[in-house]
Coordinates of C-alpha atoms (C1' of nucleotides) in Angstrom, one line a residue:
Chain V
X1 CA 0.0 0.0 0.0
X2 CA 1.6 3.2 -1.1
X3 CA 1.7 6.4 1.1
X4 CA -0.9 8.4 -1.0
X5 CA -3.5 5.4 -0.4
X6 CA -2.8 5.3 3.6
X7 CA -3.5 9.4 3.3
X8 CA -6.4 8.6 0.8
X9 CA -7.8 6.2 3.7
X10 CA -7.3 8.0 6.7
X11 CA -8.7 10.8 5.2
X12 CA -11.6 9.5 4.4
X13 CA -13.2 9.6 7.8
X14 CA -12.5 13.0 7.6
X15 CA -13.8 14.1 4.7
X16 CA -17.3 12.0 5.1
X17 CA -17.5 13.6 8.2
X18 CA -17.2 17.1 6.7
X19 CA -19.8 15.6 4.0
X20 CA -22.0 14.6 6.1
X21 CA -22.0 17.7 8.6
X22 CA -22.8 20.1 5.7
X23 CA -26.2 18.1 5.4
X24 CA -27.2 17.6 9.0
X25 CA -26.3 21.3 9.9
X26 CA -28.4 22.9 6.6
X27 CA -31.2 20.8 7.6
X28 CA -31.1 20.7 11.1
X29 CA -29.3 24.1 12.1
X30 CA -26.0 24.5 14.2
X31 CA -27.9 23.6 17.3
X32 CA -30.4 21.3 16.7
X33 CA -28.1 19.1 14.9
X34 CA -26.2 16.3 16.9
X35 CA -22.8 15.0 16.4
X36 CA -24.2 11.9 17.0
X37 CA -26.3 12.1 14.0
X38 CA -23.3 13.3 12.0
X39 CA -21.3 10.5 12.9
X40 CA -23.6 8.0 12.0
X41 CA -24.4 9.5 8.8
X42 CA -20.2 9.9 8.3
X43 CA -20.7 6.1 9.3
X44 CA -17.9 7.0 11.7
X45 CA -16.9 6.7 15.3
X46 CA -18.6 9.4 18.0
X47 CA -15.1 10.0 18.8
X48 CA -14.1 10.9 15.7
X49 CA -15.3 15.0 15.5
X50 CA -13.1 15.4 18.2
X51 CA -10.4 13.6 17.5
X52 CA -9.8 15.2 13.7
X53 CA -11.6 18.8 14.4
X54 CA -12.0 19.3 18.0
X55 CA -15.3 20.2 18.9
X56 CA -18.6 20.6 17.0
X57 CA -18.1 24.0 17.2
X58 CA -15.0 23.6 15.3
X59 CA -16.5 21.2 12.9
X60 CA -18.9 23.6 11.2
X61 CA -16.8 26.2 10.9
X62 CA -14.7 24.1 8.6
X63 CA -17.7 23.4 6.7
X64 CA -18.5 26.8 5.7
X65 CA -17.2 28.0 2.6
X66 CA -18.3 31.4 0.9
X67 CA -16.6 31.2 -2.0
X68 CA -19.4 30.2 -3.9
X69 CA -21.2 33.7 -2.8
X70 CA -18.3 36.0 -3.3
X71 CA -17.7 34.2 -6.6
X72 CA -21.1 35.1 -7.8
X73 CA -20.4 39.0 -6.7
X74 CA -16.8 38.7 -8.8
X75 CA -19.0 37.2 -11.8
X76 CA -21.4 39.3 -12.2
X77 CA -19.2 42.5 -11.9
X78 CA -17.4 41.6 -15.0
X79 CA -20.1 41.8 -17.2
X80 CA -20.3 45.5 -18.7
X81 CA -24.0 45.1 -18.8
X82 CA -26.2 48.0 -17.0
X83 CA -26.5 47.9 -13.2
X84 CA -30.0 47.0 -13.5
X85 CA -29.2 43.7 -15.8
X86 CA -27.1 43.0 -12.7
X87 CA -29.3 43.5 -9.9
X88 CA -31.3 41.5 -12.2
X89 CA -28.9 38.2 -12.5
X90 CA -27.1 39.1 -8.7
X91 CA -31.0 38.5 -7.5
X92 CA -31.3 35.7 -10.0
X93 CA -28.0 33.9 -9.3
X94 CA -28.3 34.5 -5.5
X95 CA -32.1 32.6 -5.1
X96 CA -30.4 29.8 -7.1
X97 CA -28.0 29.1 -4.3
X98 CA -30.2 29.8 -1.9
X99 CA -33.2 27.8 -2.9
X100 CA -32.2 25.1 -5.5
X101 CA -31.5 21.9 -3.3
X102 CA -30.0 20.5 -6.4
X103 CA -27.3 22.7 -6.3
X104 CA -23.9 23.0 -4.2
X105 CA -26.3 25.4 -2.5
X106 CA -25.7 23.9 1.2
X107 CA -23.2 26.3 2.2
X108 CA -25.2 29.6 1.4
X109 CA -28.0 28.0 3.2
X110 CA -26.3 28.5 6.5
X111 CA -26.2 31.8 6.5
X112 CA -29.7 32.1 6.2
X113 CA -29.6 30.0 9.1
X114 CA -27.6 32.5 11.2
X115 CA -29.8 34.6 10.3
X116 CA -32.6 34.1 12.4
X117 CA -30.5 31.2 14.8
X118 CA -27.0 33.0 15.7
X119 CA -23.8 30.8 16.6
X120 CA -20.2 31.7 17.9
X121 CA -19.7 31.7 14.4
X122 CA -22.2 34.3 13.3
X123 CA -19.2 37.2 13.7
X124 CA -17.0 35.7 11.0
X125 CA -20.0 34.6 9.1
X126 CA -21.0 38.6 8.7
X127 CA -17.3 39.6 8.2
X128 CA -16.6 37.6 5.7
X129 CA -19.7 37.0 3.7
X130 CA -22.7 39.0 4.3
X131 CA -20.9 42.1 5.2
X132 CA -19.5 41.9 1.4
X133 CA -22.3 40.8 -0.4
X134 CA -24.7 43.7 0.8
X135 CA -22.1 46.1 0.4
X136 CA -21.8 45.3 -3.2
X137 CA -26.1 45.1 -3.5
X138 CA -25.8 48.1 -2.0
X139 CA -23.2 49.5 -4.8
X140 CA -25.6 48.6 -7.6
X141 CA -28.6 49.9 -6.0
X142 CA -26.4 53.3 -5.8
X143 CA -25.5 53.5 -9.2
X144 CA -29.4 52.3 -10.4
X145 CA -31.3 55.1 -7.8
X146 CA -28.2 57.6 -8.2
X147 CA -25.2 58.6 -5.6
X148 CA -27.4 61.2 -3.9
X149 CA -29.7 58.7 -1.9
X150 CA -29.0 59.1 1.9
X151 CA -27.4 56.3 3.9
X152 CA -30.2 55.4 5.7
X153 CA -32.1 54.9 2.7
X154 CA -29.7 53.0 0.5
X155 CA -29.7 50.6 4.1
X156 CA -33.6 49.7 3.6
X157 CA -33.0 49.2 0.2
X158 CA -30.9 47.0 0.4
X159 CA -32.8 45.7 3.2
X160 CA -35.8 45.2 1.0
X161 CA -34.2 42.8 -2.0
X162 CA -32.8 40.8 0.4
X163 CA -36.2 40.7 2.6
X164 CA -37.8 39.7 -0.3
X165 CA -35.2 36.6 -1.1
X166 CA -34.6 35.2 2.4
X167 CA -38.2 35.0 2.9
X168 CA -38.2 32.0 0.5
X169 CA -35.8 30.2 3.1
X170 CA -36.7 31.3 6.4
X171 CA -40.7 31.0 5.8
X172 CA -40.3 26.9 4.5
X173 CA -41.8 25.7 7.2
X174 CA -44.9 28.6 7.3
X175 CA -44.8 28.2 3.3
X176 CA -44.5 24.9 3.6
X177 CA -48.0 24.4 5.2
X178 CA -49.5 27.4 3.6
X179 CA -49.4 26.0 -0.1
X180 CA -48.3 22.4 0.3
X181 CA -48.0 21.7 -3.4
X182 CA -45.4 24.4 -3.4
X183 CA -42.0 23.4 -4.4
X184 CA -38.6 25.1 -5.1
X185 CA -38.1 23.4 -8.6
X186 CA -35.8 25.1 -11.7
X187 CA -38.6 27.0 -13.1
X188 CA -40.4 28.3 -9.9
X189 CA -37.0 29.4 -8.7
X190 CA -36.8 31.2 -12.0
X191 CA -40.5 32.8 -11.9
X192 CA -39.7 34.7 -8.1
X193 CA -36.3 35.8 -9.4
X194 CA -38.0 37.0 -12.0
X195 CA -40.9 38.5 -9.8
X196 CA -38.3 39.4 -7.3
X197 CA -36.4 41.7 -9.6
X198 CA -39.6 43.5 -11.5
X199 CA -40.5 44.3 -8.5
X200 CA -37.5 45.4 -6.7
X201 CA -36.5 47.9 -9.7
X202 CA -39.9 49.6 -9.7
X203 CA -39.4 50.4 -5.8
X204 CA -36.0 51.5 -6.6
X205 CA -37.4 54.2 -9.0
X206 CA -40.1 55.1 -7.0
X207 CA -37.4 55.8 -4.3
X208 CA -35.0 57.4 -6.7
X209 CA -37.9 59.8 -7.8
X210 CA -38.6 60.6 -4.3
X211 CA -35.1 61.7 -3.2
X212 CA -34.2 63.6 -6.5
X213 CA -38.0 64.9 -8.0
Chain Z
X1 CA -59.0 36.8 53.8
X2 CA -62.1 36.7 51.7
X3 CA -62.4 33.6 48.6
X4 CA -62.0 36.1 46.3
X5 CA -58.5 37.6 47.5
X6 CA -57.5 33.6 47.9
X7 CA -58.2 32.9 44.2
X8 CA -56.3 36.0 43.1
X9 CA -53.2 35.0 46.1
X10 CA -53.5 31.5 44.1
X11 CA -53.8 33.2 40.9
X12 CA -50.4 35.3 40.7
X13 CA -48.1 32.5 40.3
X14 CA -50.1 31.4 37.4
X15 CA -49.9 35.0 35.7
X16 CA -46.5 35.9 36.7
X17 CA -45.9 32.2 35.0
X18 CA -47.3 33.4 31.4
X19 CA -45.8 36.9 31.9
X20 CA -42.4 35.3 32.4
X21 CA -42.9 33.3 29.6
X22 CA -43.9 35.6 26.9
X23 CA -40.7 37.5 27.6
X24 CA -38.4 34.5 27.6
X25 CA -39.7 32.9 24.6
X26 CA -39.7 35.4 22.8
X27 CA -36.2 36.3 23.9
X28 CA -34.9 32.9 23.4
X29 CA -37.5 31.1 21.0
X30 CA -39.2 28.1 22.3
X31 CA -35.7 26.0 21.9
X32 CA -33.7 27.9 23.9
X33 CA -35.8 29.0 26.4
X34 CA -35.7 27.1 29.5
X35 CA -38.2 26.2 32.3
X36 CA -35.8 27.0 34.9
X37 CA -35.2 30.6 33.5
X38 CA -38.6 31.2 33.4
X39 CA -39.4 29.9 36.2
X40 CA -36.8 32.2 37.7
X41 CA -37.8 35.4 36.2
X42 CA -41.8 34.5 37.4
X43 CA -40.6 33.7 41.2
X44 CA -42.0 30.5 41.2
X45 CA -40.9 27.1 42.5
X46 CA -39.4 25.1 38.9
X47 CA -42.2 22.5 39.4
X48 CA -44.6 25.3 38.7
X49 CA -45.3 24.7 35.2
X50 CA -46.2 21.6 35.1
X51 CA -48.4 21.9 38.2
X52 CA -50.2 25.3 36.4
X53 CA -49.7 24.0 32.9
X54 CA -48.9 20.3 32.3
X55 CA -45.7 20.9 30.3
X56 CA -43.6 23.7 28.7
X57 CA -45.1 23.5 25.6
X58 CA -48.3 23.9 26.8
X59 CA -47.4 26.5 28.7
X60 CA -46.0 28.3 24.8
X61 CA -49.6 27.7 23.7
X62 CA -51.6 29.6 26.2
X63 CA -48.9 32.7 25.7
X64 CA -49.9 33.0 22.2
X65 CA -52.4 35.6 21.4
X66 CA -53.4 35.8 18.1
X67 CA -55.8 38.6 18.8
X68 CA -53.7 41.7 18.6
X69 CA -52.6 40.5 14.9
X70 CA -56.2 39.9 13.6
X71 CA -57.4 42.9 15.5
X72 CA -54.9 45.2 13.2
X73 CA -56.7 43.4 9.9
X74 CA -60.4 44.3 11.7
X75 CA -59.2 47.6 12.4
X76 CA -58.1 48.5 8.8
X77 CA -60.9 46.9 7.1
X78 CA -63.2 49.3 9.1
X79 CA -61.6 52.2 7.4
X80 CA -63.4 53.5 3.7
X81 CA -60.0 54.5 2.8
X82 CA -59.0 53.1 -0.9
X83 CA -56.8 50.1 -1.1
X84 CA -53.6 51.8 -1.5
X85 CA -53.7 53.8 1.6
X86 CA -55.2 50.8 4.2
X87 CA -51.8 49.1 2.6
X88 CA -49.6 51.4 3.9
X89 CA -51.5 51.1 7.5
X90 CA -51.4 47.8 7.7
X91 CA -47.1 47.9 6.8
X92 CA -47.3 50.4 9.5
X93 CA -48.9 48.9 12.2
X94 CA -47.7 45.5 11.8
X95 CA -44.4 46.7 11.7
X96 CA -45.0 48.6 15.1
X97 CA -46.2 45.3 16.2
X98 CA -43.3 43.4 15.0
X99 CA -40.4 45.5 16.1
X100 CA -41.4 47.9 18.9
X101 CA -40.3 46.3 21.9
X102 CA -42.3 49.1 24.2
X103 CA -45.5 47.7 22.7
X104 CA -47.2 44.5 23.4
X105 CA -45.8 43.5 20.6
X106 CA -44.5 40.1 22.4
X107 CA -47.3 37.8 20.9
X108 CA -46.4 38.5 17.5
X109 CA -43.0 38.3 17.6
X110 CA -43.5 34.4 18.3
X111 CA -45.1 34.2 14.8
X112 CA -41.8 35.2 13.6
X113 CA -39.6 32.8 15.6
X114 CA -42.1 30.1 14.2
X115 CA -41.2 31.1 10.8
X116 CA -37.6 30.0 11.2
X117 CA -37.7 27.8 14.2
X118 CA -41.0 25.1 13.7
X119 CA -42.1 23.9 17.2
X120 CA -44.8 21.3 17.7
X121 CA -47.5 24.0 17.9
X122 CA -46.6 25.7 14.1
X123 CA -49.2 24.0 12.9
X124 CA -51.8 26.1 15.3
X125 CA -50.0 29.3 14.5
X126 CA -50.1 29.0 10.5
X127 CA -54.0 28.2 10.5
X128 CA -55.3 30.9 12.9
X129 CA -52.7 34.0 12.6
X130 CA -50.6 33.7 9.6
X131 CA -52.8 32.5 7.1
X132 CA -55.9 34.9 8.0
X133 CA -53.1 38.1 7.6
X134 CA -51.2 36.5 4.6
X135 CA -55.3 36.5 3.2
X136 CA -55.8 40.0 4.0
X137 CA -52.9 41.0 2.3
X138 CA -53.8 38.7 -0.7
X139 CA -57.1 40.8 -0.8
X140 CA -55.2 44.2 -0.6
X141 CA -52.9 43.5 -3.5
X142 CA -56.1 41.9 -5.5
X143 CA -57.5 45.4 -5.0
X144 CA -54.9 47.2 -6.1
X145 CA -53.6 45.7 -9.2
X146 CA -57.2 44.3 -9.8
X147 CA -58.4 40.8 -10.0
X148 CA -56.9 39.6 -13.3
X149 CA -53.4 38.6 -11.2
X150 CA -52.9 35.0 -11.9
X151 CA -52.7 33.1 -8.0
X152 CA -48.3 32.4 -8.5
X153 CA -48.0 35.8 -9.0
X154 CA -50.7 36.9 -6.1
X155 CA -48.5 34.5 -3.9
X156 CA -45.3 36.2 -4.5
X157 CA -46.3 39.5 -4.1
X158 CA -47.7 38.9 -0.6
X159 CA -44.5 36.7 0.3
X160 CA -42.7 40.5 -1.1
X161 CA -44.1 42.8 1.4
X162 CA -44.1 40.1 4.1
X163 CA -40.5 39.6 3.7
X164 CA -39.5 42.9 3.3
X165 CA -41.0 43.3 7.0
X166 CA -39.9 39.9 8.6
X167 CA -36.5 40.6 7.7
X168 CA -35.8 43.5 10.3
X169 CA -36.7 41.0 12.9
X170 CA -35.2 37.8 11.2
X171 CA -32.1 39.3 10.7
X172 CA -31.4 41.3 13.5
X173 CA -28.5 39.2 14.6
X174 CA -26.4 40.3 11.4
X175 CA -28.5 43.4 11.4
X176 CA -26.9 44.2 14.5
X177 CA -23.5 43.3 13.3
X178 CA -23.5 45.1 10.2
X179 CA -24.7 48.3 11.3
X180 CA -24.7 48.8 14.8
X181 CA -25.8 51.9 15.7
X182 CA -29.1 51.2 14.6
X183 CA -31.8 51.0 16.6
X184 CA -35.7 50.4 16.4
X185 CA -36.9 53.3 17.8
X186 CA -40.7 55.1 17.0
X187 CA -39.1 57.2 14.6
X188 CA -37.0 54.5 12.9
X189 CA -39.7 52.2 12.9
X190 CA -42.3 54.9 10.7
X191 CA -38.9 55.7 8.5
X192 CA -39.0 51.6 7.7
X193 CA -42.8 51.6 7.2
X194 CA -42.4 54.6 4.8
X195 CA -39.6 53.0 3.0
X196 CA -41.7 49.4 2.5
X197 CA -44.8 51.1 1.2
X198 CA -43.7 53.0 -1.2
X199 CA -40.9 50.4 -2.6
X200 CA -43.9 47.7 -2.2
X201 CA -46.7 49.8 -4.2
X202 CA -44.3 50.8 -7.0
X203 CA -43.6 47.2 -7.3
X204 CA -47.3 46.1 -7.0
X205 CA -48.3 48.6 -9.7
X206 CA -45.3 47.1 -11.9
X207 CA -46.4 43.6 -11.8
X208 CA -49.8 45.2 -12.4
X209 CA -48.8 46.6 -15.4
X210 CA -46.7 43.4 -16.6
X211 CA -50.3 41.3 -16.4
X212 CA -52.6 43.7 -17.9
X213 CA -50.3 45.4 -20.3
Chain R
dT1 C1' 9.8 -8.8 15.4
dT2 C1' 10.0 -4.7 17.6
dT3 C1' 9.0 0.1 17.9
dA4 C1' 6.5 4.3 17.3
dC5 C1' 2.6 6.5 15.6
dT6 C1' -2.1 7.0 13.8
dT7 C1' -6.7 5.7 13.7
dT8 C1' -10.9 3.5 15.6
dA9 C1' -13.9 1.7 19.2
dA10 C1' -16.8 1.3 23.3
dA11 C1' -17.6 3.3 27.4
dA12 C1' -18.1 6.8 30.5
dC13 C1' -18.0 11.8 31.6
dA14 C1' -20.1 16.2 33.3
dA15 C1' -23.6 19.4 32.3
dA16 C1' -28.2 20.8 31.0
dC17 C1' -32.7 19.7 29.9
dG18 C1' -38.0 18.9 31.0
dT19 C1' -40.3 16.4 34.3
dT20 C1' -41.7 14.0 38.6
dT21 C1' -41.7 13.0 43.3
dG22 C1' -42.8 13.3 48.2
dA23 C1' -43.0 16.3 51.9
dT24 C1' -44.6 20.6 53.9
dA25 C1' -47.5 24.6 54.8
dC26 C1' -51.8 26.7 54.3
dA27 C1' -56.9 27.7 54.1
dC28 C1' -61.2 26.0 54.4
dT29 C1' -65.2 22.5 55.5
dC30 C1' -67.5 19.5 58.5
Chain O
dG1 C1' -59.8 19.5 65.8
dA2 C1' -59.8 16.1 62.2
dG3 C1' -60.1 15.9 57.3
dT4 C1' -59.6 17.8 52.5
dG5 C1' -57.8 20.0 48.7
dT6 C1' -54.5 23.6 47.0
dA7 C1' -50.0 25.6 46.5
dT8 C1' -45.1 25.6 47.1
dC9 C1' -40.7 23.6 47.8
dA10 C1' -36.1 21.1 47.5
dA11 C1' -34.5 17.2 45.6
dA12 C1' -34.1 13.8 42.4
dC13 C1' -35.5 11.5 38.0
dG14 C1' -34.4 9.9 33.3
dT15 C1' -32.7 11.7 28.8
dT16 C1' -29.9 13.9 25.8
dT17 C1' -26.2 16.8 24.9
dG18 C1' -21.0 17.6 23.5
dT19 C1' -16.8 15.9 25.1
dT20 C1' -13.2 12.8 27.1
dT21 C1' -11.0 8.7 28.4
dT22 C1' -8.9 4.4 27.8
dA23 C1' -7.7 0.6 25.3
dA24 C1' -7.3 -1.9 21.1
dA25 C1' -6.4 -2.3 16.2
dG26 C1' -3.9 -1.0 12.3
dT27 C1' 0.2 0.8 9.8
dA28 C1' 5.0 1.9 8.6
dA29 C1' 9.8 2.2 9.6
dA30 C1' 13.9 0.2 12.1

DNA sequence: TTTACTTTAAAACAAACGTTTGATACACTC
DNA sequence: GAGTGTATCAAACGTTTGTTTTAAAGTAAA
């Protein structure tokens, strides 16, 4: 047995339990999910999330990765399209990872988590990845309503296109049992982004008109 | 001492018990709050709740009052105001409801726990608070960007306007983080109302526009 | 084979949880 | 005053939680 297969093998434990903790924490949450049921899903030993990370704590922090978000902000700035085409495909692109299950979505859905449920965590999680991402909703939303809109303004903007978004995520459960036959498949994802956006640039020009008439 | 001063004596512990409560849970959602807090905060012996109530989650079902919330749909309703303007009420009040913590706001500030955090009771809460209000503001936006709205697009504009409000209370965890300073006073809360209602009607009398061009 | 090191395993750990127990004090009825 | 039902209390119950321990099994080099 070569040296790379003896790394291969002892890293596998380690790397189904990081598999397996990105599903039990987006399902379950930071708190309501057990290392117990991590480790059998990892079909490893209990001992084992202490022994390579060392605690739970530590665990899913090493699951989170924002690279996915922050690459979406990268790719949409490179298009020379208008700022409104890119609000449009930002809100688009975002509600993909956010919603499609399909998708390597998993680790965008624990933010929404923190959201409403914060851990230890939740400092870095703003720092690094929320804090970026509405600062650069915020920049298109200045150069759509203009640079003159007041701070407090360009906040609740901002505030509002991501309202309208999380909702989807946070209100599953109260969605869930208001329209049962709802589901989060490719086209319906398409049809809110798509709602989400018409209606998010006609409140951004009836806030533009109101703070430059 | 009279039978009437014994019942109240006997009485208190049971009231201090649900006042205690609503302020914990809705401090700590149902989770996180503990019988032993509560029972701290109330002044009562920890075997307390199950002697009043029979367990803690009965004890979270006779602190919700739905009242308040379905009161506020009454209440606007009453008015002979046009659509429009009982609209930007409603945003108003509910907000007031939803973030002023002078108010008695506590009851419906459960309903948004719910929403992220599903306890046994969810169930109860969707069918007599959340559904009626998610109705009336179906009926609102019928009225306003008339009846010809296909039921998708009905749906998503009510999920708009109710996730442009839910997320000042969803996310105040990173909403704390990110901007600090900021505060839910009367004057901040009438500044968000504002803000939704006119972003919100813009964007209902766009997708008005896109279905009966 | 011996040695040193890494990985796995079962069991137990301490803490926190909601809940229950059994005793005690009290007010009221007969 | 004995008996009855209510209210309160400290203590302990049984579970579940994340974590630790201790020992065994496996692996690679000497």
């Amino acid at each position: 047995m070569t040296a790379e297969t003896k790394i291969n093998l002892s890293e596998q434990a380690r790397e189904r339990l990081l598999a397996a903790a990105r599903v039990v924490f987006s399902e379950n949450g930071f708190q309501n999910a057990t290392v117990r049921e991590i480790c059998r899903r990892a079909e490893v030993n209990i001992a084992a999330i202490n022994y390579y990370f060392n605690s739970k704590e530590a665990l899913f922090a090493a699951t989170l990765n924002f690279e996915p978000l922050l690459a979406l902000c990268k790719k949409i700035n490179q298009g020379s399209i208008c700022a409104q085409e890119r609000l449009l495909d930002f809100i688009h692109d975002f509600l993909m990872q956010l919603l499609d299950e399909k998708e390597f979505s998993v680790q965008c859905q624990f933010m929404a988590r923190e959201l409403a449920e914060p851990t230890p965590v939740l400092g870095k999680i703003v720092q690094e990845a929320i804090a970026p991402i509405h600062q650069f909703v915020a920049n298109l939303v200045c150069e759509i309503v203009g640079e003159k809109i007041n701070e407090a303004e360009l906040r609740r903007c901002v505030f509002s296109i991501f309202g309208q978004c999380m909702y989807y995520r946070h209100g599953q459960p109260v969605i869930q049992r208001l329209h049962p036959k709802l589901r989060y498949d490719h086209r319906e994802i398409e049809a809110i982004a798509k709602h989400i956006g018409e209606f998010s640039l006609a409140g951004l020009k009836q806030i533009a008109q109101n703070e430059c008439p």
